[in-house]
């Protein structure tokens, strides 16, 4: 029986396979362990291809742009999304417009990987996601792989891509495991991936919220006999390929978007707008959204639990939307990071 | 090490400076026709510095510039048509009219990026230097910037990493003593640029006069040092900025109402001295001393005056880029 592979190991395999095939690829960052996702690569490829830098985020991001424009394929890593913000000038003023500014003549093949932190008191400077903010910028491709297979395939395709790609990787997903298909070249990751099939409701989720939404699907099936179409919105390129979601919403008439980000002016609003524009005549109720509370992330556990939405919140929102009586959720346990993690980071 | 008359390198330098001077004069003459709708930071003053550095590195370096890079683009590309077409926003401009004065590039000549954000291209030189080591298409990575860039954090991050990783980078600081209209005394909290650079593991070379031949020589020296000592080199080249920070006027003319610069922030007497010896005049006299004939140099000057005027008029006839095609240029397509 084929063994399961973790999300972290999948990313490592992707980078390893690509580095082996192309010596213009190198990894660079202030921390080049990245929770096991670069394990052994420095030893295998040397310090010139897995480069540990001083804590100089803006210069390092400028470096990868200069490398990309001069024929290399760099991969920059940030142990937290929040640290990437020191390089926002390079990302938004420089990288996003490099190809466009050259009248479309210059390639800009670079990948930035950034970890979305959560739990054990990460607080407001170690927990941001911000894929919504970056998805506003023309010239950047945003990916948010959720499963180990998607992580491997999307990272491999991102490295080969001639455009700048930013990968938002949720910290808790690094432990997820599944059997790998190991055939990624022909997979189109620019369309949403269907994780569950049903007829009564459409849920669109990003990143970790796919885990919460999957659990909510099971609860709704058991408690209310409600079946759900669940879509993993794994890249912002999916915004150009929403027909699979439109078909689902026209079938179910109801839609909920679970975004692992703040809601205000965010990606969830953009998706909702496009759905209403195409599906309004089939809608039985307004589109619902669930995401972070509109506050910076607090540290203490009870406050943190208030900040993040979970599977129970999704269930309650669905019950309210459809007009169902609240079911007992005593039989179910929420995913708890605390059972697995004792710090420090 | 100086360029040799017999191999025509002196002449090459004069041709580059004549090209730049002619193009800048055309801009000044045509600016008020309001057809070149792009903010321009004029190069008038730095021609000799740029010509020497570029001529020394032409075939073996990647280049990065900044918003004041008319000289750089022209010295590298020697292509006044694409230069003017870009300023006029035309289809066959260097960047199809998308970039304007502050963001020109020339991929085929390895001028990879300019930026309107102070110091932003400095770290790009790190990446191109790594590319030199791996792909071996070029030997050096050269980045041009003004002295105001030294007050940006990313300058220090970049210099630190360049020294730490011993990268083959030539940092070319074009020092006109002004950041917009603010002199160094009002903005630099360190003793001197020389002291600052020497506190890093970086070689410091300087030139107080904007002389194209000395600029060439000092760049040759920089290349030698990089190979011998395995460290980056900082070229500190001083020059006089003849015009205001942006636009075609000097600081002493009556500014239009929309000017954001102060007036009279530097000496009129100094300006009057410098305007008597423009960069091309300086090089002209220098080459006479080297044995060139007036007739030969005058012929070159006249050639570029006519040639650039013709290219400007031709570029004016070019079409604009098709707006509906812009979305296709956001990402590279094979």
XYZ file of C-alpha atoms in Angstrom:
679
model
C 0.000 0.000 0.000
C 1.366 3.366 -1.039
C 2.314 5.566 1.888
C 0.902 8.982 2.580
C 3.043 12.073 2.150
C 2.787 15.296 4.102
C 2.158 18.737 2.625
C 5.619 19.772 3.827
C 7.316 16.771 2.190
C 5.317 17.348 -1.007
C 6.697 20.863 -1.336
C 10.202 19.610 -0.702
C 9.821 16.950 -3.379
C 8.539 19.551 -5.841
C 11.487 21.878 -5.287
C 13.990 19.027 -5.257
C 12.728 17.611 -8.547
C 12.761 21.006 -10.237
C 16.212 21.978 -8.874
C 17.622 18.708 -10.105
C 16.348 19.411 -13.610
C 17.325 23.089 -13.856
C 20.443 24.655 -12.332
C 19.048 28.183 -12.714
C 16.716 27.465 -9.780
C 17.865 28.488 -6.303
C 16.243 28.979 -2.897
C 16.912 32.045 -0.772
C 15.651 33.464 2.503
C 16.437 34.442 6.052
C 15.246 31.052 7.294
C 15.702 28.114 4.979
C 14.160 25.297 6.976
C 10.546 26.278 6.387
C 9.055 23.594 8.640
C 10.750 20.737 6.804
C 9.732 21.832 3.337
C 13.396 22.416 2.382
C 14.823 19.535 4.413
C 18.138 18.267 3.067
C 18.241 20.567 0.036
C 21.149 22.676 1.273
C 23.206 19.533 1.829
C 22.241 18.185 -1.586
C 22.673 21.354 -3.671
C 25.107 23.412 -1.585
C 25.040 26.855 -0.010
C 25.134 28.569 -3.410
C 21.750 27.148 -4.338
C 20.091 27.203 -0.925
C 21.179 30.609 0.293
C 20.642 31.821 3.837
C 20.587 35.625 3.933
C 20.818 38.297 6.586
C 17.384 39.503 7.726
C 17.044 41.858 4.765
C 13.678 41.166 3.218
C 13.526 44.049 0.764
C 17.046 43.502 -0.605
C 16.429 39.768 -0.905
C 13.206 40.342 -2.827
C 14.990 42.819 -5.098
C 17.680 40.180 -5.514
C 15.214 37.591 -6.787
C 13.803 40.109 -9.264
C 17.286 40.913 -10.575
C 18.015 37.194 -10.790
C 14.772 36.484 -12.645
C 15.410 39.259 -15.174
C 18.904 37.916 -15.829
C 17.946 34.312 -16.539
C 17.539 32.591 -13.162
C 14.469 31.030 -11.491
C 14.631 32.034 -7.824
C 12.475 30.830 -4.945
C 12.297 33.147 -1.917
C 10.938 31.881 1.393
C 9.357 33.763 4.293
C 8.633 31.933 7.501
C 5.668 34.311 7.974
C 3.621 36.394 5.540
C 4.040 39.327 7.933
C 7.807 39.463 7.211
C 7.138 39.658 3.485
C 5.556 43.066 4.080
C 9.038 44.577 4.486
C 9.450 43.833 0.796
C 6.130 45.217 -0.367
C 7.884 47.953 -2.378
C 9.754 45.330 -4.366
C 6.680 43.144 -4.813
C 4.122 45.792 -5.746
C 6.239 48.566 -7.299
C 8.877 46.456 -8.996
C 8.018 42.766 -9.508
C 4.370 43.102 -10.518
C 5.174 45.568 -13.307
C 8.492 44.147 -14.552
C 7.049 42.250 -17.519
C 4.381 44.841 -18.317
C 6.883 47.697 -18.120
C 9.063 45.919 -20.676
C 6.151 45.918 -23.132
C 5.701 42.225 -22.374
C 9.241 41.367 -23.514
C 10.900 40.282 -20.262
C 10.165 37.119 -18.315
C 9.885 37.400 -14.559
C 10.054 33.781 -13.353
C 10.144 33.897 -9.575
C 8.326 32.222 -6.702
C 7.809 33.689 -3.238
C 6.610 31.247 -0.585
C 5.140 32.672 2.608
C 3.750 30.853 5.631
C 0.438 31.925 7.173
C 0.816 31.510 10.924
C -1.933 30.535 13.371
C -2.364 29.386 16.924
C -0.342 29.077 20.119
C -0.456 32.832 20.511
C 1.043 33.911 17.197
C -0.544 37.325 17.649
C -1.091 40.128 15.202
C 2.358 40.118 13.564
C 2.768 36.389 12.932
C -0.648 35.424 11.619
C -1.662 37.446 8.592
C -2.791 35.844 5.370
C -3.320 38.853 3.076
C -3.847 36.856 -0.121
C -6.763 39.228 -0.734
C -4.505 42.268 -0.618
C -1.972 40.783 -3.035
C -4.693 39.444 -5.344
C -5.638 43.059 -6.068
C -2.347 43.662 -7.866
C -2.153 43.007 -11.625
C 1.012 41.117 -12.557
C 1.122 38.780 -9.556
C -0.182 35.207 -9.494
C -1.449 34.079 -6.099
C -1.692 30.421 -5.126
C -2.987 28.867 -1.889
C -2.514 25.089 -2.073
C -4.527 23.144 0.517
C -3.766 19.471 -0.152
C -0.361 17.755 -0.415
C -1.035 16.874 -4.057
C -1.957 20.434 -4.901
C 1.053 21.691 -2.951
C 3.395 19.548 -5.014
C 1.797 20.234 -8.372
C 1.233 23.943 -7.820
C 4.768 24.559 -6.571
C 6.241 22.638 -9.530
C 4.168 24.619 -12.009
C 4.920 27.902 -10.203
C 8.671 27.293 -10.495
C 8.331 26.633 -14.223
C 6.050 29.638 -14.737
C 7.531 32.728 -16.395
C 5.455 35.001 -14.134
C 5.907 36.021 -10.490
C 3.956 33.715 -8.178
C 3.302 34.113 -4.445
C 2.360 30.949 -2.566
C 0.438 31.416 0.702
C 0.941 28.260 2.774
C -1.012 27.796 5.991
C 1.139 26.615 8.891
C -1.332 23.945 9.991
C -1.515 22.409 6.514
C 2.133 21.327 6.690
C 1.058 18.238 8.695
C -1.755 17.191 6.334
C -1.072 13.897 4.568
C -2.353 12.017 1.535
C -1.125 9.636 -1.152
C 0.578 11.456 -3.983
C -0.537 11.042 -7.580
C 2.922 12.108 -8.852
C 1.595 13.236 -12.220
C 1.198 16.977 -12.198
C 2.211 18.309 -15.584
C -1.242 18.229 -17.138
C -3.259 19.357 -14.120
C -4.884 22.776 -14.540
C -4.553 24.496 -11.175
C -6.104 27.692 -12.488
C -9.575 26.307 -11.866
C -11.204 25.656 -8.472
C -10.894 22.104 -7.212
C -14.022 20.229 -6.110
C -13.543 18.618 -2.699
C -17.138 17.496 -1.985
C -20.296 17.016 -4.081
C -23.861 17.839 -3.209
C -27.091 19.527 -4.274
C -28.293 21.850 -1.513
C -25.522 24.388 -0.998
C -22.284 25.633 -2.589
C -19.317 26.452 -0.354
C -16.182 28.111 -1.712
C -13.212 28.034 0.658
C -9.593 29.149 0.681
C -6.570 27.533 2.348
C -7.233 26.251 5.883
C -10.949 27.079 5.633
C -11.238 24.057 3.318
C -10.473 21.874 6.342
C -13.147 23.592 8.432
C -15.612 23.537 5.527
C -15.015 19.808 4.924
C -15.937 19.109 8.525
C -18.993 21.366 8.229
C -20.091 19.370 5.161
C -20.030 16.145 7.202
C -21.976 17.694 10.080
C -24.623 19.153 7.738
C -25.033 15.761 6.058
C -25.435 13.945 9.370
C -27.573 16.497 11.194
C -29.721 17.929 8.415
C -29.288 15.608 5.435
C -27.917 18.563 3.514
C -25.368 17.856 0.784
C -22.781 20.421 -0.234
C -20.682 21.245 -3.291
C -17.356 22.333 -1.768
C -14.784 24.113 -3.941
C -11.183 24.829 -3.011
C -10.413 28.278 -4.449
C -6.725 27.453 -4.780
C -5.467 30.291 -6.984
C -6.590 33.763 -7.943
C -6.352 32.657 -11.575
C -9.576 30.814 -10.665
C -11.324 34.181 -10.909
C -11.071 33.761 -14.678
C -12.420 30.210 -14.549
C -15.525 30.347 -12.386
C -17.946 28.481 -14.664
C -17.756 25.325 -12.525
C -18.849 27.410 -9.517
C -21.565 29.241 -11.471
C -23.030 25.889 -12.535
C -23.032 24.701 -8.948
C -24.701 27.844 -7.566
C -27.337 27.727 -10.300
C -28.030 24.154 -9.171
C -28.053 24.716 -5.389
C -29.318 28.330 -5.290
C -27.298 28.994 -2.145
C -23.692 30.001 -1.637
C -21.295 30.558 1.247
C -17.714 31.792 0.905
C -15.280 30.817 3.694
C -12.113 32.860 3.313
C -8.991 32.454 5.437
C -8.537 36.227 5.495
C -10.276 39.426 6.493
C -13.536 39.977 4.621
C -13.591 43.745 4.153
C -12.611 44.679 0.583
C -11.212 41.169 0.224
C -11.161 38.204 -2.160
C -14.453 36.863 -0.750
C -16.212 40.053 -1.844
C -14.752 39.733 -5.343
C -15.900 36.118 -5.670
C -19.351 37.020 -4.312
C -19.713 39.852 -6.801
C -18.915 37.615 -9.743
C -21.331 34.937 -8.562
C -24.228 37.362 -8.136
C -23.442 38.881 -11.521
C -23.845 35.476 -13.180
C -26.249 33.573 -10.946
C -28.627 36.131 -9.414
C -31.732 34.690 -11.051
C -31.080 31.255 -9.532
C -30.331 32.463 -5.996
C -32.697 31.442 -3.208
C -30.878 33.555 -0.590
C -28.127 36.173 -0.458
C -24.510 35.003 -0.648
C -22.976 34.584 2.816
C -19.352 35.137 3.806
C -17.301 33.982 6.752
C -13.701 34.931 7.596
C -11.493 36.606 10.198
C -13.126 39.076 12.586
C -12.415 42.652 11.552
C -9.706 43.154 14.190
C -5.969 42.390 14.309
C -5.347 38.848 15.564
C -5.108 38.648 19.393
C -2.809 36.328 21.349
C -4.700 34.709 24.274
C -6.402 31.448 23.284
C -9.988 32.442 24.015
C -9.522 35.707 22.124
C -7.828 33.915 19.237
C -10.746 31.456 19.013
C -13.085 34.434 18.692
C -10.980 35.823 15.825
C -10.933 32.671 13.654
C -14.033 31.080 12.086
C -14.433 27.286 12.410
C -16.598 24.409 11.168
C -19.282 25.071 13.804
C -19.540 28.711 12.710
C -20.078 27.528 9.131
C -22.780 25.073 10.258
C -24.591 27.778 12.227
C -24.436 30.187 9.306
C -25.914 27.574 6.961
C -28.664 26.708 9.432
C -29.548 30.365 9.773
C -29.527 30.965 6.014
C -31.753 28.008 5.215
C -33.966 28.536 8.263
C -33.095 25.308 10.068
C -33.180 24.742 13.792
C -29.725 24.742 15.383
C -28.498 21.181 15.797
C -26.499 19.843 18.717
C -22.786 19.774 17.934
C -21.747 18.013 21.129
C -20.797 14.849 19.259
C -18.142 16.642 17.202
C -14.645 17.850 18.029
C -13.163 20.820 16.252
C -9.674 20.441 14.848
C -7.332 21.467 17.621
C -3.827 22.559 16.852
C -3.102 22.550 20.561
C -3.206 18.754 20.683
C -0.287 18.634 18.305
C 1.768 21.719 18.985
C 3.654 22.948 22.037
C 5.581 25.808 20.490
C 7.769 27.644 20.100
C 6.826 28.984 16.661
C 44.371 51.526 -19.253
C 42.949 54.664 -20.926
C 41.039 54.172 -24.136
C 43.442 54.403 -27.001
C 43.059 56.840 -29.886
C 44.182 54.187 -32.313
C 41.298 51.925 -31.419
C 38.880 54.814 -31.599
C 37.698 54.546 -28.012
C 38.208 58.273 -27.370
C 36.099 58.906 -30.393
C 33.472 56.458 -29.137
C 33.250 58.401 -25.881
C 32.803 61.672 -27.748
C 30.141 60.144 -29.986
C 28.192 58.915 -26.932
C 28.388 62.299 -25.206
C 27.409 64.059 -28.449
C 24.433 61.727 -28.829
C 23.253 62.334 -25.266
C 23.763 66.108 -25.451
C 21.907 66.354 -28.740
C 18.978 64.294 -27.471
C 18.703 66.289 -24.255
C 18.784 69.546 -26.234
C 15.990 68.329 -28.460
C 13.897 67.516 -25.411
C 14.529 70.993 -24.024
C 13.552 72.580 -27.341
C 10.447 70.457 -27.895
C 9.258 70.015 -24.306
C 6.809 72.870 -24.338
C 5.048 71.498 -27.382
C 3.512 69.170 -24.777
C 3.751 66.058 -26.924
C 6.160 64.227 -24.618
C 3.788 63.687 -21.708
C 6.042 61.933 -19.205
C 7.801 63.268 -16.096
C 11.471 63.706 -17.010
C 14.535 63.858 -14.807
C 17.064 65.298 -17.192
C 20.583 63.910 -17.437
C 22.245 67.215 -18.397
C 25.517 67.090 -16.445
C 26.193 63.368 -16.048
C 26.982 62.542 -19.699
C 30.722 62.111 -19.239
C 30.379 59.936 -16.142
C 27.915 57.611 -17.855
C 29.780 57.410 -21.161
C 32.988 56.244 -19.490
C 31.381 53.625 -17.266
C 29.182 52.181 -20.003
C 31.947 52.079 -22.609
C 34.111 50.094 -20.219
C 31.377 47.597 -19.344
C 29.341 47.493 -22.541
C 29.705 43.810 -23.377
C 30.224 42.169 -20.012
C 27.731 43.623 -17.549
C 24.071 43.672 -16.638
C 22.859 47.233 -16.017
C 20.273 48.778 -13.708
C 19.437 52.468 -13.549
C 17.139 54.918 -11.858
C 14.691 57.629 -12.817
C 17.423 59.974 -14.135
C 18.706 57.624 -16.842
C 18.369 59.261 -20.254
C 22.168 59.195 -20.526
C 22.305 55.581 -19.463
C 19.683 54.407 -21.944
C 21.312 56.298 -24.824
C 24.870 55.263 -23.954
C 23.847 51.610 -23.753
C 21.414 51.412 -26.673
C 22.848 54.123 -28.971
C 19.305 54.237 -30.276
C 17.746 57.734 -30.304
C 14.716 56.543 -32.275
C 13.454 54.150 -29.582
C 14.390 56.778 -26.976
C 12.281 59.537 -28.498
C 9.481 57.168 -29.451
C 9.240 56.136 -25.804
C 9.133 59.738 -24.593
C 6.440 60.394 -27.193
C 4.515 57.321 -25.993
C 4.783 55.550 -29.332
C 4.531 51.883 -30.268
C 8.177 51.487 -31.279
C 9.470 53.192 -28.188
C 11.919 51.188 -26.091
C 8.997 49.951 -23.990
C 6.105 50.523 -26.362
C 5.102 53.765 -24.679
C 4.251 51.862 -21.491
C 7.276 52.958 -19.477
C 8.014 56.594 -20.316
C 11.131 58.457 -19.264
C 11.591 56.872 -15.833
C 11.318 53.139 -16.634
C 13.095 52.522 -19.932
C 14.849 49.222 -20.489
C 16.704 47.470 -23.266
C 16.652 43.742 -22.766
C 18.865 43.017 -25.781
C 21.524 45.364 -24.360
C 21.192 44.019 -20.791
C 19.706 47.238 -19.381
C 17.211 45.310 -17.298
C 15.351 47.831 -15.178
C 15.005 51.471 -14.178
C 12.797 52.637 -11.345
C 11.107 55.837 -10.262
C 11.355 54.739 -6.612
C 14.621 55.887 -5.018
C 17.128 53.031 -4.466
C 14.692 50.361 -5.673
C 16.935 48.871 -8.358
C 19.941 48.574 -6.040
C 19.051 45.084 -4.759
C 18.320 43.860 -8.296
C 22.061 44.077 -8.900
C 22.545 41.312 -6.307
C 20.445 38.874 -8.300
C 22.124 39.671 -11.599
C 25.504 39.160 -9.892
C 24.386 35.688 -8.802
C 23.316 35.044 -12.375
C 26.851 35.958 -13.524
C 28.259 33.182 -11.352
C 25.767 30.532 -12.474
C 24.976 31.262 -16.108
C 28.277 32.982 -16.962
C 26.713 35.155 -19.678
C 28.146 38.320 -18.064
C 30.920 39.061 -15.605
C 29.559 42.098 -13.758
C 26.380 43.642 -12.433
C 26.303 47.451 -12.500
C 23.753 49.698 -10.833
C 23.480 53.490 -11.139
C 21.848 55.689 -8.492
C 21.958 59.188 -7.043
C 23.488 60.202 -3.720
C 19.988 60.478 -2.223
C 19.723 56.672 -2.446
C 22.248 56.337 0.381
C 19.591 57.467 2.838
C 17.290 54.560 1.943
C 17.386 51.418 4.096
C 17.593 49.109 1.103
C 20.909 50.694 0.075
C 22.489 49.407 3.278
C 20.798 46.000 2.995
C 22.124 45.692 -0.552
C 25.667 46.823 0.168
C 25.816 44.521 3.179
C 24.742 41.492 1.153
C 26.997 42.380 -1.785
C 30.006 42.502 0.570
C 28.960 39.452 2.557
C 28.531 37.334 -0.561
C 31.542 38.951 -2.347
C 29.507 39.719 -5.462
C 30.897 41.267 -8.692
C 28.853 44.460 -8.425
C 29.865 47.972 -9.452
C 27.807 50.503 -7.491
C 27.864 53.756 -9.456
C 26.852 56.675 -7.262
C 26.178 59.755 -9.399
C 26.615 62.446 -6.792
C 25.187 65.883 -7.568
C 24.949 66.828 -3.880
C 21.180 67.186 -4.117
C 18.177 65.022 -3.319
C 15.468 67.012 -5.127
C 16.504 70.362 -3.606
C 18.073 69.209 -0.334
C 21.850 69.265 0.112
C 23.784 66.533 1.913
C 24.264 68.554 5.086
C 20.523 68.453 5.639
C 20.014 64.749 5.087
C 23.102 62.646 5.885
C 23.892 61.684 9.477
C 27.172 59.965 8.641
C 30.624 61.537 8.324
C 31.085 61.097 4.600
C 30.168 58.767 1.781
C 33.773 57.601 1.652
C 33.829 56.750 5.372
C 30.515 54.982 5.097
C 31.541 52.796 2.168
C 34.940 52.016 3.650
C 33.234 50.709 6.787
C 31.976 47.843 4.588
C 34.177 45.261 2.867
C 33.872 47.220 -0.336
C 36.458 49.075 -2.416
C 35.853 52.817 -2.805
C 36.952 54.776 -5.888
C 36.071 58.371 -6.596
C 36.214 60.978 -9.319
C 35.622 64.641 -8.593
C 35.444 65.803 -12.214
C 32.970 64.407 -14.699
C 35.602 63.398 -17.246
C 34.603 60.609 -19.653
C 38.156 59.355 -20.054
C 38.825 59.209 -16.331
C 35.398 57.657 -15.842
C 36.395 54.928 -18.299
C 39.735 54.441 -16.530
C 38.217 54.200 -13.075
C 35.712 51.614 -14.304
C 38.523 49.550 -15.792
C 40.193 49.739 -12.379
C 36.960 48.641 -10.703
C 36.755 45.569 -12.937
C 40.336 44.705 -12.089
C 39.704 45.077 -8.333
C 36.611 42.878 -8.453
C 38.616 40.084 -10.031
C 41.695 40.554 -7.870
C 40.103 41.185 -4.498
C 36.809 39.365 -4.932
C 34.670 42.192 -3.544
C 32.214 44.790 -4.869
C 33.371 48.279 -5.864
C 31.696 51.603 -5.138
C 32.354 54.274 -7.792
C 31.704 57.731 -6.389
C 31.333 60.062 -9.383
C 30.593 63.722 -8.736
C 28.888 65.946 -11.265
C 26.909 69.167 -11.481
C 23.167 68.872 -12.138
C 22.414 71.752 -14.487
C 18.632 71.565 -14.345
C 16.099 71.274 -11.593
C 15.181 67.901 -10.113
C 12.465 67.365 -12.685
C 11.723 69.100 -15.943
C 13.784 71.193 -18.322
C 14.272 74.432 -16.427
C 17.240 75.487 -14.351
C 16.634 76.367 -10.711
C 16.961 80.040 -11.527
C 14.334 80.455 -14.200
C 10.804 81.576 -13.447
C 9.004 78.396 -12.617
C 5.538 77.620 -13.777
C 2.872 77.485 -11.073
C 2.881 73.694 -10.880
C 6.569 73.393 -9.964
C 7.072 71.756 -6.582
C 10.706 72.679 -6.177
C 12.038 75.514 -4.115
C 13.893 78.354 -5.783
C 17.376 79.661 -5.149
C 18.537 76.690 -3.091
C 21.977 76.832 -4.677
C 24.359 79.446 -5.951
C 23.618 81.282 -9.163
C 27.304 82.123 -9.441
C 28.234 78.443 -9.466
C 25.605 77.752 -12.092
C 26.984 80.555 -14.265
C 30.438 79.021 -14.008
C 29.245 75.537 -14.960
C 27.048 76.647 -17.833
C 30.188 78.047 -19.484
C 31.706 74.544 -19.536
C 29.048 72.010 -20.370
C 30.007 68.303 -20.357
C 30.425 68.103 -24.112
C 32.534 71.277 -24.120
C 34.666 69.788 -21.386
C 35.281 66.598 -23.372
C 35.812 68.600 -26.563
C 38.659 70.570 -24.985
C 40.040 67.422 -23.409
C 40.218 65.694 -26.778
C 41.836 68.700 -28.426
C 44.577 68.300 -25.834
C 44.794 64.646 -26.780
C 45.498 65.629 -30.387
C 42.078 65.505 -32.006
C 41.321 68.136 -34.649
C 38.521 70.656 -34.219
C 37.160 69.740 -37.611
C 36.784 66.073 -36.682
C 35.020 66.820 -33.406
C 32.778 69.458 -34.974
C 31.758 66.978 -37.637
C 30.718 64.499 -34.953
C 28.758 67.164 -33.074
C 26.968 68.249 -36.224
C 26.251 64.664 -37.238
C 24.443 63.982 -33.977
C 22.559 67.272 -33.995
C 21.125 66.412 -37.421
C 20.674 62.736 -36.736
C 18.791 63.164 -33.481
C 16.514 65.844 -34.931
C 15.640 63.459 -37.761
C 14.982 60.583 -35.378
C 12.749 62.768 -33.244
C 10.685 63.727 -36.267
C 10.485 60.096 -37.418
C 9.460 58.905 -33.960
C 6.722 61.494 -33.941
C 5.170 59.800 -36.967
C 5.039 56.408 -35.247
C 1.684 54.972 -34.143
C 0.593 54.523 -30.559
C 0.433 51.070 -28.998
C -2.970 49.370 -29.170
C -4.626 49.871 -25.779
C -6.718 46.717 -26.112
C -3.514 44.634 -26.243
C -2.291 45.798 -22.833
C -3.835 42.944 -20.830
C -1.774 40.485 -22.892
C 1.447 42.130 -21.686
C 0.923 41.779 -17.930
C 2.402 38.276 -17.992
C 5.144 37.026 -20.330
C 3.890 34.935 -23.230
C 6.185 32.683 -25.248
